[in-house]
Short mmCIF file of C-alpha atoms in Angstrom, two decimals:
data_model
loop_
_atom_site.label_atom_id
_atom_site.label_comp_id
_atom_site.label_asym_id
_atom_site.label_seq_id
_atom_site.Cartn_x
_atom_site.Cartn_y
_atom_site.Cartn_z
CA UNK A 1 9.83 18.87 -40.43
CA UNK A 2 6.24 18.79 -39.15
CA UNK A 3 6.76 21.80 -36.85
CA UNK A 4 7.96 24.34 -39.42
CA UNK A 5 4.89 26.59 -39.13
CA UNK A 6 4.76 26.68 -35.28
CA UNK A 7 8.50 27.29 -35.01
CA UNK A 8 8.30 30.12 -37.56
CA UNK A 9 5.37 31.63 -35.66
CA UNK A 10 7.36 31.52 -32.43
CA UNK A 11 10.35 33.25 -34.06
CA UNK A 12 8.19 36.01 -35.59
CA UNK A 13 5.59 36.63 -32.88
CA UNK A 14 6.76 34.91 -29.75
CA UNK A 15 4.60 32.69 -27.55
CA UNK A 16 1.37 34.51 -28.44
CA UNK A 17 1.75 33.80 -32.16
CA UNK A 18 2.87 30.24 -31.38
CA UNK A 19 -0.25 29.65 -29.29
CA UNK A 20 -2.46 31.09 -32.02
CA UNK A 21 -0.98 28.86 -34.76
CA UNK A 22 -1.04 25.80 -32.50
CA UNK A 23 -4.72 26.38 -31.67
CA UNK A 24 -5.61 26.70 -35.37
CA UNK A 25 -3.65 23.55 -36.22
CA UNK A 26 -5.31 21.59 -33.43
CA UNK A 27 -8.81 22.73 -34.43
CA UNK A 28 -8.15 21.91 -38.09
CA UNK A 29 -6.79 18.44 -37.34
CA UNK A 30 -9.67 17.70 -34.96
CA UNK A 31 -12.27 18.76 -37.54
CA UNK A 32 -10.68 16.74 -40.36
CA UNK A 33 -10.25 13.59 -38.26
CA UNK A 34 -13.78 13.81 -36.87
CA UNK A 35 -15.26 14.36 -40.33
CA UNK A 36 -13.36 11.46 -41.88
CA UNK A 37 -14.26 9.14 -39.02
CA UNK A 38 -17.96 9.98 -39.22
CA UNK A 39 -18.02 9.73 -43.01
CA UNK A 40 -16.21 6.38 -43.12
CA UNK A 41 -18.21 4.77 -40.31
CA UNK A 42 -21.50 5.97 -41.79
CA UNK A 43 -20.57 4.76 -45.25
CA UNK A 44 -19.62 1.33 -43.93
CA UNK A 45 -22.77 0.99 -41.83
CA UNK A 46 -25.13 2.08 -44.62
CA UNK A 47 -23.47 1.05 -47.89
CA UNK A 48 -21.68 -2.15 -46.89
CA UNK A 49 -23.44 -3.48 -43.80
CA UNK A 50 -27.02 -2.58 -44.68
CA UNK A 51 -27.01 -2.93 -48.47
CA UNK A 52 -24.42 -5.69 -48.98
CA UNK A 53 -24.37 -7.78 -45.81
CA UNK A 54 -28.00 -7.39 -44.73
CA UNK A 55 -29.37 -6.81 -48.26
CA UNK A 56 -31.42 -3.83 -47.11
CA UNK A 57 -33.17 -5.64 -44.23
CA UNK A 58 -31.41 -4.09 -41.23
CA UNK A 59 -32.90 -1.53 -38.85
CA UNK A 60 -31.59 1.90 -37.86
CA UNK A 61 -30.54 0.84 -34.36
CA UNK A 62 -28.31 -1.87 -35.80
CA UNK A 63 -26.78 0.62 -38.26
CA UNK A 64 -25.91 2.98 -35.40
CA UNK A 65 -24.25 0.16 -33.46
CA UNK A 66 -22.22 -0.91 -36.50
CA UNK A 67 -21.22 2.71 -37.14
CA UNK A 68 -19.97 3.08 -33.56
CA UNK A 69 -17.92 -0.12 -33.77
CA UNK A 70 -16.49 0.97 -37.12
CA UNK A 71 -15.53 4.38 -35.70
CA UNK A 72 -13.73 2.71 -32.81
CA UNK A 73 -11.85 0.36 -35.14
CA UNK A 74 -10.87 3.21 -37.47
CA UNK A 75 -9.67 5.26 -34.51
CA UNK A 76 -7.55 2.40 -33.16
CA UNK A 77 -6.00 1.67 -36.55
CA UNK A 78 -5.29 5.36 -37.09
CA UNK A 79 -3.55 5.65 -33.71
CA UNK A 80 -1.36 2.62 -34.44
CA UNK A 81 -0.41 3.95 -37.88
CA UNK A 82 0.29 7.42 -36.49
CA UNK A 83 2.67 6.00 -33.87
CA UNK A 84 4.42 3.79 -36.42
CA UNK A 85 4.83 6.61 -38.96
CA UNK A 86 5.49 9.49 -36.56
CA UNK A 87 8.90 10.24 -38.12
CA UNK A 88 7.47 10.89 -41.60
CA UNK A 89 6.50 14.27 -42.97
CA UNK A 90 2.77 15.03 -42.80
CA UNK A 91 2.70 16.49 -46.32
CA UNK A 92 4.23 13.27 -47.66
CA UNK A 93 1.63 11.18 -45.80
CA UNK A 94 -1.12 13.29 -47.37
CA UNK A 95 0.34 12.42 -50.77
CA UNK A 96 0.17 8.73 -49.90
CA UNK A 97 -3.46 9.14 -48.83
CA UNK A 98 -4.29 10.74 -52.18
CA UNK A 99 -2.51 7.89 -53.97
CA UNK A 100 -4.60 5.30 -52.12
CA UNK A 101 -7.81 7.22 -52.83
CA UNK A 102 -6.93 7.61 -56.50
CA UNK A 103 -6.09 3.92 -56.87
CA UNK A 104 -9.40 2.83 -55.36
CA UNK A 105 -11.79 5.46 -56.73
CA UNK A 106 -10.55 7.01 -59.97
CA UNK A 107 -10.87 3.86 -62.13
CA UNK A 108 -14.45 3.28 -60.99
CA UNK A 109 -15.46 6.91 -61.52
CA UNK A 110 -13.98 7.22 -65.00
CA UNK A 111 -15.22 3.85 -66.24
CA UNK A 112 -18.70 4.56 -64.90
CA UNK A 113 -18.84 7.73 -66.99
CA UNK A 114 -17.22 6.50 -70.21
CA UNK A 115 -17.65 2.69 -70.50
CA UNK A 116 -21.11 1.47 -71.30
CA UNK A 117 -20.47 -2.12 -70.22
CA UNK A 118 -18.93 -1.27 -66.84
CA UNK A 119 -20.95 -2.89 -64.00
CA UNK A 120 -21.01 -3.37 -60.23
CA UNK A 121 -18.72 -6.41 -60.28
CA UNK A 122 -16.06 -4.50 -62.16
CA UNK A 123 -16.39 -1.61 -59.72
CA UNK A 124 -15.91 -3.84 -56.67
CA UNK A 125 -12.94 -5.68 -58.19
CA UNK A 126 -11.35 -2.41 -59.32
CA UNK A 127 -11.74 -0.72 -55.95
CA UNK A 128 -10.42 -3.72 -54.02
CA UNK A 129 -7.50 -4.15 -56.43
CA UNK A 130 -6.53 -0.48 -56.27
CA UNK A 131 -6.87 -0.31 -52.49
CA UNK A 132 -4.96 -3.50 -51.71
CA UNK A 133 -2.22 -2.88 -54.26
CA UNK A 134 -1.59 0.68 -53.06
CA UNK A 135 -1.40 -0.38 -49.41
CA UNK A 136 0.90 -3.31 -50.19
CA UNK A 137 3.20 -1.16 -52.31
CA UNK A 138 3.37 1.48 -49.58
CA UNK A 139 4.32 -1.21 -47.06
CA UNK A 140 7.08 -2.44 -49.38
CA UNK A 141 8.35 1.04 -50.30
CA UNK A 142 11.22 3.03 -48.76
CA UNK A 143 8.63 5.26 -47.06
CA UNK A 144 7.79 2.46 -44.61
CA UNK A 145 10.74 0.08 -44.68
CA UNK A 146 13.14 2.95 -44.07
CA UNK A 147 11.51 4.49 -40.98
CA UNK A 148 12.66 4.04 -37.41
CA UNK A 149 11.06 0.86 -35.97
CA UNK A 150 8.59 1.32 -33.10
CA UNK A 151 10.03 -1.69 -31.29
CA UNK A 152 12.94 -4.07 -31.49
CA UNK A 153 10.58 -6.94 -32.35
CA UNK A 154 9.93 -5.57 -35.84
CA UNK A 155 13.33 -3.96 -36.37
CA UNK A 156 14.54 -6.70 -38.71
CA UNK A 157 11.40 -6.43 -40.83
CA UNK A 158 11.13 -2.73 -41.62
CA UNK A 159 14.89 -2.05 -41.78
CA UNK A 160 15.26 -4.53 -44.65
CA UNK A 161 15.89 -3.10 -48.14
CA UNK A 162 12.74 -1.81 -49.77
CA UNK A 163 11.24 -4.21 -52.34
CA UNK A 164 9.26 -1.51 -54.19
CA UNK A 165 11.64 1.31 -55.18
CA UNK A 166 9.11 4.20 -55.41
CA UNK A 167 7.91 6.08 -52.33
CA UNK A 168 4.50 6.80 -53.89
CA UNK A 169 2.58 3.78 -55.27
CA UNK A 170 0.25 5.70 -57.61
CA UNK A 171 2.30 5.08 -60.74
CA UNK A 172 1.60 1.34 -60.46
CA UNK A 173 -1.47 1.02 -58.22
CA UNK A 174 -3.74 3.26 -60.33
CA UNK A 175 -3.18 1.19 -63.52
CA UNK A 176 -3.73 -1.95 -61.44
CA UNK A 177 -7.07 -0.50 -60.33
CA UNK A 178 -8.05 0.05 -63.98
CA UNK A 179 -6.93 -3.48 -64.83
CA UNK A 180 -8.95 -4.99 -61.99
CA UNK A 181 -12.06 -3.03 -62.99
CA UNK A 182 -11.66 -4.10 -66.62
CA UNK A 183 -11.18 -7.78 -65.80
CA UNK A 184 -13.99 -7.78 -63.24
CA UNK A 185 -16.37 -6.37 -65.83
CA UNK A 186 -15.35 -8.79 -68.59
CA UNK A 187 -15.61 -11.82 -66.30
CA UNK A 188 -19.07 -10.80 -65.06
CA UNK A 189 -22.28 -11.80 -66.80
CA UNK A 190 -24.22 -8.78 -65.59
CA UNK A 191 -25.54 -6.82 -68.58
CA UNK A 192 -28.04 -4.59 -66.78
CA UNK A 193 -25.52 -1.75 -66.45
CA UNK A 194 -25.18 -1.50 -70.22
CA UNK A 195 -28.94 -1.10 -70.55
CA UNK A 196 -28.97 1.73 -67.96
CA UNK A 197 -25.99 3.61 -69.43
CA UNK A 198 -28.16 5.99 -71.47
CA UNK A 199 -30.20 6.88 -68.39
CA UNK A 200 -27.01 7.47 -66.39
CA UNK A 201 -25.61 9.71 -69.13
CA UNK A 202 -28.75 11.86 -69.15
CA UNK A 203 -28.71 12.18 -65.35
CA UNK A 204 -25.00 13.05 -65.26
CA UNK A 205 -25.33 15.81 -67.88
CA UNK A 206 -28.78 17.25 -67.14
CA UNK A 207 -29.75 16.09 -63.63
CA UNK A 208 -33.12 14.85 -64.87
CA UNK A 209 -34.42 11.94 -62.80
CA UNK A 210 -31.85 12.37 -60.04
CA UNK A 211 -34.54 13.50 -57.60
CA UNK A 212 -36.45 10.21 -57.92
#
């Protein structure tokens, strides 16, 4: 199912058309994977390591080292997942990726724009809740528990009946992300976000002050 375009190119234009389509597909995949790896490793090194772990006191050399380690870890995890899920359709996997992204990001984005009381604690809880719930539901869905096992050691685990009946977790994980963001905000005592809501609204609609 993942080779429909190359096989069609071979039938219509022979080996020349097949080579052309394969080269385009390879270049596109390489560009997307490289961009995602760089973006994720940079975001972790700057946003999480520097601002959260080091509280803004780290140096640039340390950030580069953390970014390299993160890129290596992301690459290794991606290779393992690609081998385990090699029998699934790529278009379906893209849908799962969008479901995970929506579960982790959409609640935080919408509540930041429309809820005056929404704060950093609610954002962290909402993103973690949406991310973890979507990944867990995917692992318990027929999309994973019904695939061919990579080894006999895990055959009895992933060939068991699926616990979560839906193949895409978005229907449940996105509301869980909203719920986590809501509870995290209510249980937090931080009120500074409510005071800055008017400033955020002006910046979002006019762009004034964004350059500062």
